[in-house]
């Protein structure tokens, strides 16, 4: 692994290249915050894909792409005399020190849970920080991730079940209410109850130490793999899926399971 000096030199070289490209490359020179934003979102999802696949080579590549966007936004801001990458780094470092009083101060925190609880309390006290516990949850987050973050933040200030096992009665209650609304015929109320059920499932996953986003994506990938196998076997048999019975497709599905 590289020394600190090596890392600083590499980061400096990267910033110099970015400065040159911003000045001399027509594409880089025309970029703005608005033009870069969609690409940034895409790069973050590509990094997430690489992380889910535990693909070391792609993780390194995608981290570089994300770093490029961070530095690019700072470069644009520096051109407007707003801030530069040094301000970004110093602000982040100051925040990390302030939010880790168990390392840089005299606060005791012997577990990750205690650190998380302290983190939320500190954020509420910060100048310019979150005014409420849930204010720091971005409104644009996908609903599944947002539900998990909401529950984590609430739990960090003590709003949580005493025991994980208590969540199962809540799940049964929400499932019953979904069944009841199916009978009522109200689509609006049914959507609301499905939302409550999904929220409870996310809560259950969190309580048992499972990231619900990762769990669902794992199942998505498993389903895609198995369904692709069904399509492949159907082609080999000279059939189209729309002409197959569910039993025939289920046979290939079970075949895919045995190959995993």
Coordinates of C-alpha atoms in Angstrom, one line a residue:
X1 CA 0.0 0.0 0.0
X2 CA 1.1 3.6 -0.6
X3 CA 2.5 6.0 2.0
X4 CA 0.7 9.2 2.9
X5 CA 3.2 11.1 0.8
X6 CA 2.4 8.9 -2.2
X7 CA -1.3 9.4 -1.7
X8 CA -0.9 13.2 -1.5
X9 CA 1.2 13.2 -4.6
X10 CA -1.3 11.1 -6.5
X11 CA -4.2 13.4 -5.4
X12 CA -2.2 16.5 -6.4
X13 CA -1.4 15.0 -9.8
X14 CA -5.1 14.2 -10.3
X15 CA -6.1 17.8 -9.4
X16 CA -3.5 19.2 -11.9
X17 CA -4.9 17.1 -14.7
X18 CA -8.4 18.2 -13.9
X19 CA -7.3 21.8 -13.9
X20 CA -5.7 21.3 -17.4
X21 CA -8.8 19.5 -18.8
X22 CA -11.1 22.2 -17.5
X23 CA -9.0 24.8 -19.3
X24 CA -8.2 23.0 -22.5
X25 CA -10.8 20.3 -23.2
X26 CA -14.0 21.6 -24.9
X27 CA -16.2 19.0 -23.2
X28 CA -14.8 19.6 -19.7
X29 CA -14.8 23.3 -20.1
X30 CA -18.5 23.5 -20.8
X31 CA -19.7 21.3 -17.8
X32 CA -21.8 22.8 -15.1
X33 CA -23.4 21.5 -11.9
X34 CA -26.6 20.9 -13.8
X35 CA -25.0 19.0 -16.7
X36 CA -22.9 16.8 -14.4
X37 CA -25.6 15.9 -11.9
X38 CA -27.3 13.1 -14.0
X39 CA -23.9 11.6 -14.6
X40 CA -23.1 11.7 -10.9
X41 CA -26.2 9.8 -10.1
X42 CA -25.3 7.2 -12.7
X43 CA -21.7 6.9 -11.4
X44 CA -22.9 6.3 -7.8
X45 CA -25.2 3.5 -9.0
X46 CA -22.4 1.9 -11.0
X47 CA -20.3 2.0 -7.8
X48 CA -23.1 0.4 -5.9
X49 CA -23.3 -2.4 -8.6
X50 CA -19.5 -3.0 -8.2
X51 CA -19.8 -3.1 -4.4
X52 CA -22.8 -5.6 -4.6
X53 CA -20.7 -7.8 -6.9
X54 CA -17.6 -7.5 -4.7
X55 CA -15.7 -6.7 -7.9
X56 CA -12.4 -5.2 -6.6
X57 CA -11.2 -4.0 -10.0
X58 CA -14.5 -2.2 -10.8
X59 CA -14.8 -0.9 -7.2
X60 CA -11.5 0.9 -7.7
X61 CA -12.5 2.2 -11.2
X62 CA -15.9 3.4 -10.0
X63 CA -14.5 5.1 -6.9
X64 CA -12.3 7.0 -9.3
X65 CA -15.2 8.1 -11.3
X66 CA -17.1 9.3 -8.2
X67 CA -13.9 11.1 -7.0
X68 CA -13.7 12.9 -10.3
X69 CA -17.2 14.3 -9.8
X70 CA -16.5 15.4 -6.3
X71 CA -13.4 17.3 -7.5
X72 CA -15.2 18.6 -10.5
X73 CA -18.0 20.2 -8.5
X74 CA -15.3 21.8 -6.2
X75 CA -13.5 23.1 -9.3
X76 CA -16.6 24.7 -10.6
X77 CA -17.2 26.3 -7.2
X78 CA -13.6 27.6 -7.1
X79 CA -14.1 29.4 -10.4
X80 CA -17.0 31.2 -8.8
X81 CA -14.9 32.1 -5.7
X82 CA -17.3 30.0 -3.6
X83 CA -15.0 27.3 -2.2
X84 CA -12.4 24.8 -3.5
X85 CA -11.4 21.2 -2.8
X86 CA -9.3 22.2 0.2
X87 CA -12.4 23.7 1.8
X88 CA -14.3 20.5 1.1
X89 CA -11.5 18.4 2.7
X90 CA -11.1 20.7 5.7
X91 CA -14.8 20.9 6.3
X92 CA -15.2 17.2 6.2
X93 CA -12.2 16.6 8.5
X94 CA -13.5 19.1 11.0
X95 CA -16.9 17.4 11.0
X96 CA -15.4 14.0 11.5
X97 CA -13.3 15.2 14.5
X98 CA -16.3 17.0 16.0
X99 CA -18.6 14.0 15.6
X100 CA -16.1 11.5 17.1
X101 CA -15.7 12.9 20.6
X102 CA -15.0 9.3 21.8
X103 CA -11.7 9.5 19.8
X104 CA -10.9 13.3 19.9
X105 CA -12.6 14.2 23.2
X106 CA -13.6 12.7 26.5
X107 CA -16.8 10.9 25.6
X108 CA -17.1 7.2 26.1
X109 CA -18.5 5.0 23.3
X110 CA -17.6 1.3 23.4
X111 CA -19.9 0.0 20.7
X112 CA -20.9 0.9 17.2
X113 CA -24.5 1.4 18.4
X114 CA -23.3 4.0 21.0
X115 CA -21.3 5.8 18.4
X116 CA -24.4 6.0 16.1
X117 CA -26.5 7.3 19.0
X118 CA -23.9 10.0 19.8
X119 CA -23.7 10.9 16.1
X120 CA -27.4 11.8 15.9
X121 CA -27.3 13.8 19.1
X122 CA -24.2 15.7 18.0
X123 CA -25.8 16.5 14.6
X124 CA -28.7 18.1 16.4
X125 CA -26.3 20.4 18.3
X126 CA -24.2 21.4 15.4
X127 CA -24.3 25.0 14.1
X128 CA -26.2 24.8 10.8
X129 CA -26.9 21.1 11.4
X130 CA -30.2 19.2 11.3
X131 CA -33.0 20.9 13.2
X132 CA -34.9 17.7 13.7
X133 CA -33.8 14.1 13.9
X134 CA -35.2 13.2 10.5
X135 CA -34.3 16.4 8.7
X136 CA -31.0 14.8 7.4
X137 CA -32.8 12.1 5.4
X138 CA -32.8 13.3 1.7
X139 CA -36.3 13.5 0.3
X140 CA -35.0 12.2 -3.1
X141 CA -33.8 8.8 -1.7
X142 CA -35.5 5.7 -3.1
X143 CA -38.3 4.7 -0.8
X144 CA -36.7 1.5 0.5
X145 CA -33.4 3.2 1.4
X146 CA -35.3 6.1 2.9
X147 CA -37.4 3.9 5.1
X148 CA -34.3 2.2 6.5
X149 CA -32.6 5.6 7.2
X150 CA -35.7 7.0 8.9
X151 CA -35.9 3.9 11.2
X152 CA -32.1 4.0 11.9
X153 CA -32.3 7.7 12.9
X154 CA -35.3 7.2 15.1
X155 CA -33.7 4.2 16.7
X156 CA -30.6 6.2 17.5
X157 CA -32.6 8.6 19.7
X158 CA -34.4 5.7 21.5
X159 CA -37.5 5.3 19.4
X160 CA -37.2 1.5 18.8
X161 CA -38.5 -1.9 19.9
X162 CA -37.0 -3.2 23.1
X163 CA -36.5 -6.6 21.5
X164 CA -36.3 -7.5 17.8
X165 CA -38.8 -10.3 18.3
X166 CA -41.5 -7.7 19.0
X167 CA -41.6 -6.7 15.4
X168 CA -43.3 -9.9 14.3
X169 CA -46.6 -9.1 15.9
X170 CA -46.5 -5.7 14.0
X171 CA -45.8 -7.6 10.8
X172 CA -48.8 -9.9 11.4
X173 CA -51.0 -6.9 12.2
X174 CA -50.0 -5.0 9.0
X175 CA -50.4 -8.2 6.8
X176 CA -53.9 -8.6 8.3
X177 CA -54.8 -5.0 7.5
X178 CA -53.7 -5.5 3.9
X179 CA -55.9 -8.5 3.6
X180 CA -58.8 -6.5 5.0
X181 CA -58.4 -3.7 2.5
X182 CA -58.2 -6.1 -0.4
X183 CA -61.8 -7.0 0.6
X184 CA -62.8 -3.4 0.8
X185 CA -62.0 -2.6 -2.8
X186 CA -60.4 0.8 -2.0
X187 CA -57.1 1.1 -4.0
X188 CA -56.0 4.2 -2.0
X189 CA -56.4 2.5 1.4
X190 CA -54.8 -0.7 0.0
X191 CA -51.8 1.2 -1.2
X192 CA -51.5 2.8 2.3
X193 CA -51.6 -0.6 4.0
X194 CA -49.1 -2.1 1.6
X195 CA -46.8 0.8 2.5
X196 CA -47.2 0.1 6.2
X197 CA -46.5 -3.6 5.6
X198 CA -43.3 -2.8 3.6
X199 CA -42.2 -0.3 6.2
X200 CA -42.6 -3.0 8.9
X201 CA -40.6 -5.5 6.8
X202 CA -37.8 -3.0 6.4
X203 CA -37.9 -2.5 10.2
X204 CA -37.7 -6.2 10.8
X205 CA -34.6 -6.5 8.5
X206 CA -32.9 -3.6 10.3
X207 CA -33.6 -5.1 13.8
X208 CA -31.9 -8.3 12.7
X209 CA -28.9 -6.6 11.3
X210 CA -29.8 -7.0 7.6
X211 CA -29.6 -4.1 5.1
X212 CA -33.0 -4.4 3.3
X213 CA -31.7 -2.7 0.1
X214 CA -28.9 -5.3 -0.1
X215 CA -31.2 -8.1 0.7
X216 CA -33.8 -7.1 -1.9
X217 CA -31.1 -6.5 -4.6
X218 CA -29.7 -10.0 -3.8
X219 CA -33.1 -11.5 -4.5
X220 CA -33.5 -9.3 -7.6
X221 CA -30.2 -10.7 -9.0
X222 CA -31.2 -14.3 -8.1
X223 CA -34.6 -13.9 -9.8
X224 CA -32.9 -12.5 -13.0
X225 CA -30.4 -15.4 -13.1
X226 CA -33.2 -18.0 -12.7
X227 CA -35.5 -16.3 -15.2
X228 CA -32.7 -16.0 -17.7
X229 CA -32.2 -19.8 -17.3
X230 CA -35.9 -20.4 -18.1
X231 CA -35.6 -18.3 -21.3
X232 CA -32.4 -20.1 -22.3
X233 CA -33.9 -23.6 -21.7
X234 CA -37.1 -22.6 -23.5
X235 CA -35.1 -21.5 -26.6
X236 CA -33.2 -24.8 -26.5
X237 CA -36.6 -26.6 -26.5
X238 CA -37.8 -24.5 -29.4
X239 CA -40.5 -22.8 -27.3
X240 CA -41.5 -19.3 -26.4
X241 CA -42.4 -18.4 -22.9
X242 CA -45.9 -17.2 -23.7
X243 CA -46.7 -20.6 -25.1
X244 CA -45.4 -22.5 -22.1
X245 CA -47.4 -23.6 -19.1
X246 CA -46.5 -22.4 -15.6
X247 CA -45.6 -25.9 -14.7
X248 CA -43.1 -26.1 -17.6
X249 CA -41.5 -22.8 -16.6
X250 CA -41.5 -23.9 -12.9
X251 CA -39.5 -27.0 -13.9
X252 CA -36.8 -24.9 -15.5
X253 CA -36.9 -22.6 -12.5
X254 CA -36.2 -25.5 -10.1
X255 CA -33.5 -26.6 -12.5
X256 CA -31.9 -23.2 -12.2
X257 CA -32.0 -23.5 -8.4
X258 CA -30.0 -26.7 -8.5
X259 CA -27.3 -25.0 -10.6
X260 CA -26.7 -22.2 -8.1

